């Protein structure tokens, strides 16, 4: 007994949403992969500011994982997730199987340019965003939701999905929400549970170093020098750094000075076998 409606088929979800729309109620979709934390619940609360009805989807989407990535071991905590969503006042969970989303013969991908090819996550996860965009496009058209709520935690993803929704006239408004952090500054993430105690204690350094970098940039220090120092500090702290870059906050285009702004700092770093991403505004 979960206390919240669970739809396992597209048809069941569509019927519920159509009923709400017929009653004049708007619907916000909160797409997730489950293993929910306070960041996800904040998305539900943001959705409630925009729409009467909230559908959270829980789908660990195989097409956005590379073969060597953690699809199989990605944390799955369905009962606990449903209890949290019910507590938050969400109306329904869409919980499709892989076969429901990708029936035999499925052969389509969304081709992305622009922010998806900015040379950040896409450099390390070359097929990731086409998987994200394909599943989001399906979720948006399946649900016919009026709003979809996305976290700034996955900043490049937010830009990719916003661009796609506009470019393909998907008729849904993408609403961003600021990153929710632990008290020590670590961005909440389902993958934080992979961290050993030692690595968990080190992980907030990423946010601290980015904040220090943002402060230096606001003080008009040289972009190249300040970014290089911050990259060095991350490596000295014991991380393997995939990237730390300042980019244009809207287009994600490379920048050479503060005058190219507004700027956003984006990073990905690995510690042990866990890969962490984060970003902040300058
Ligand atoms: P995930 O389940 O990790 O695929 O994330 C589902 C949604 O939750 C995405 O829109 C994420 O950006 C968002 N999200 C994840 N972590 C956070 C966080 N710490 N703060 C805000 N949003 C988040």
Short mmCIF file of N, CA and C in Angstrom, two decimals, residues 209-232 244-249 252-266 280-282:
data_model
loop_
_atom_site.label_atom_id
_atom_site.label_comp_id
_atom_site.label_asym_id
_atom_site.label_seq_id
_atom_site.Cartn_x
_atom_site.Cartn_y
_atom_site.Cartn_z
N UNK A 209 35.43 24.87 -3.64
CA UNK A 209 36.40 25.38 -4.61
C UNK A 209 35.69 26.18 -5.71
N UNK A 210 34.52 25.73 -6.11
CA UNK A 210 33.78 26.49 -7.13
C UNK A 210 33.32 27.84 -6.59
N UNK A 211 32.92 27.86 -5.32
CA UNK A 211 32.49 29.15 -4.74
C UNK A 211 33.65 30.13 -4.68
N UNK A 212 34.83 29.57 -4.30
CA UNK A 212 36.03 30.41 -4.24
C UNK A 212 36.36 30.96 -5.63
N UNK A 213 36.24 30.10 -6.63
CA UNK A 213 36.50 30.53 -8.01
C UNK A 213 35.50 31.62 -8.42
N UNK A 214 34.23 31.43 -8.10
CA UNK A 214 33.22 32.43 -8.48
C UNK A 214 33.54 33.77 -7.81
N UNK A 215 33.99 33.72 -6.54
CA UNK A 215 34.32 34.96 -5.83
C UNK A 215 35.49 35.66 -6.51
N UNK A 216 36.50 34.88 -6.92
CA UNK A 216 37.65 35.50 -7.60
C UNK A 216 37.21 36.14 -8.92
N UNK A 217 36.33 35.48 -9.64
CA UNK A 217 35.88 36.04 -10.92
C UNK A 217 35.06 37.31 -10.69
N UNK A 218 34.25 37.30 -9.63
CA UNK A 218 33.49 38.52 -9.32
C UNK A 218 34.42 39.67 -8.95
N UNK A 219 35.61 39.31 -8.42
CA UNK A 219 36.63 40.32 -8.10
C UNK A 219 37.45 40.72 -9.30
N UNK A 220 37.02 40.27 -10.48
CA UNK A 220 37.65 40.67 -11.75
C UNK A 220 39.04 40.08 -11.92
N UNK A 221 39.33 38.96 -11.27
CA UNK A 221 40.62 38.30 -11.53
C UNK A 221 40.57 37.65 -12.91
N UNK A 222 41.76 37.33 -13.43
CA UNK A 222 41.81 36.77 -14.79
C UNK A 222 41.10 35.42 -14.82
N UNK A 223 40.25 35.25 -15.82
CA UNK A 223 39.45 34.03 -15.94
C UNK A 223 40.36 32.82 -16.06
N UNK A 224 41.34 32.91 -16.95
CA UNK A 224 42.21 31.75 -17.21
C UNK A 224 42.97 31.35 -15.94
N UNK A 225 43.55 32.36 -15.26
CA UNK A 225 44.34 32.07 -14.06
C UNK A 225 43.49 31.48 -12.94
N UNK A 226 42.33 32.07 -12.72
CA UNK A 226 41.48 31.61 -11.62
C UNK A 226 40.95 30.21 -11.89
N UNK A 227 40.55 29.93 -13.14
CA UNK A 227 40.03 28.59 -13.47
C UNK A 227 41.15 27.56 -13.34
N UNK A 228 42.35 27.91 -13.82
CA UNK A 228 43.48 26.96 -13.73
C UNK A 228 43.80 26.65 -12.27
N UNK A 229 43.78 27.66 -11.40
CA UNK A 229 44.03 27.42 -9.96
C UNK A 229 42.99 26.48 -9.37
N UNK A 230 41.72 26.71 -9.72
CA UNK A 230 40.64 25.89 -9.16
C UNK A 230 40.75 24.45 -9.67
N UNK A 231 41.13 24.29 -10.94
CA UNK A 231 41.33 22.92 -11.47
C UNK A 231 42.43 22.21 -10.67
N UNK A 232 43.52 22.97 -10.41
CA UNK A 232 44.63 22.41 -9.63
C UNK A 232 44.20 22.04 -8.21
N UNK A 244 36.43 21.37 -15.44
CA UNK A 244 35.89 22.51 -14.70
C UNK A 244 36.04 23.69 -15.64
N UNK A 245 34.92 24.26 -16.04
CA UNK A 245 34.98 25.34 -17.04
C UNK A 245 33.98 26.43 -16.70
N UNK A 246 34.33 27.64 -17.13
CA UNK A 246 33.37 28.74 -17.12
C UNK A 246 32.76 28.80 -18.52
N UNK A 247 31.44 28.88 -18.57
CA UNK A 247 30.73 28.95 -19.85
C UNK A 247 29.67 30.04 -19.80
N UNK A 248 29.19 30.44 -20.98
CA UNK A 248 28.06 31.35 -21.02
C UNK A 248 26.86 30.64 -20.40
N UNK A 249 26.19 31.30 -19.46
CA UNK A 249 25.16 30.63 -18.67
C UNK A 249 23.96 30.18 -19.50
N UNK A 252 25.96 28.07 -23.11
CA UNK A 252 27.06 27.17 -22.74
C UNK A 252 28.27 27.34 -23.66
N UNK A 253 28.29 28.41 -24.44
CA UNK A 253 29.44 28.67 -25.32
C UNK A 253 30.67 29.00 -24.47
N UNK A 254 31.89 28.66 -24.97
CA UNK A 254 33.11 29.03 -24.25
C UNK A 254 33.20 30.55 -24.08
N UNK A 255 33.88 30.98 -23.01
CA UNK A 255 34.05 32.41 -22.74
C UNK A 255 35.53 32.65 -22.44
N UNK A 256 35.96 33.88 -22.64
CA UNK A 256 37.35 34.20 -22.33
C UNK A 256 37.48 35.28 -21.25
N UNK A 257 36.38 35.94 -20.94
CA UNK A 257 36.45 36.94 -19.87
C UNK A 257 35.08 37.12 -19.25
N UNK A 258 35.08 37.79 -18.11
CA UNK A 258 33.84 38.04 -17.38
C UNK A 258 32.85 38.83 -18.25
N UNK A 259 33.42 39.64 -19.17
CA UNK A 259 32.57 40.46 -20.02
C UNK A 259 31.73 39.63 -20.98
N UNK A 260 32.12 38.37 -21.19
CA UNK A 260 31.33 37.47 -22.06
C UNK A 260 30.09 36.94 -21.35
N UNK A 261 29.92 37.30 -20.07
CA UNK A 261 28.91 36.71 -19.19
C UNK A 261 27.51 36.99 -19.59
N UNK A 262 26.46 36.55 -18.85
CA UNK A 262 26.54 35.88 -17.54
C UNK A 262 27.24 34.52 -17.62
N UNK A 263 28.04 34.22 -16.60
CA UNK A 263 28.82 33.00 -16.62
C UNK A 263 28.24 31.95 -15.68
N UNK A 264 28.50 30.71 -16.03
CA UNK A 264 28.16 29.56 -15.18
C UNK A 264 29.41 28.69 -15.08
N UNK A 265 29.74 28.23 -13.90
CA UNK A 265 30.86 27.30 -13.71
C UNK A 265 30.29 25.89 -13.68
N UNK A 266 30.87 25.00 -14.47
CA UNK A 266 30.37 23.62 -14.53
C UNK A 266 31.53 22.66 -14.31
N UNK A 280 27.63 26.22 -10.60
CA UNK A 280 27.07 27.39 -9.90
C UNK A 280 27.11 28.60 -10.84
N UNK A 281 26.29 29.58 -10.50
CA UNK A 281 26.33 30.85 -11.22
C UNK A 281 27.53 31.64 -10.70
N UNK A 282 28.07 32.54 -11.55
CA UNK A 282 29.12 33.44 -11.07
C UNK A 282 28.43 34.70 -10.57
#
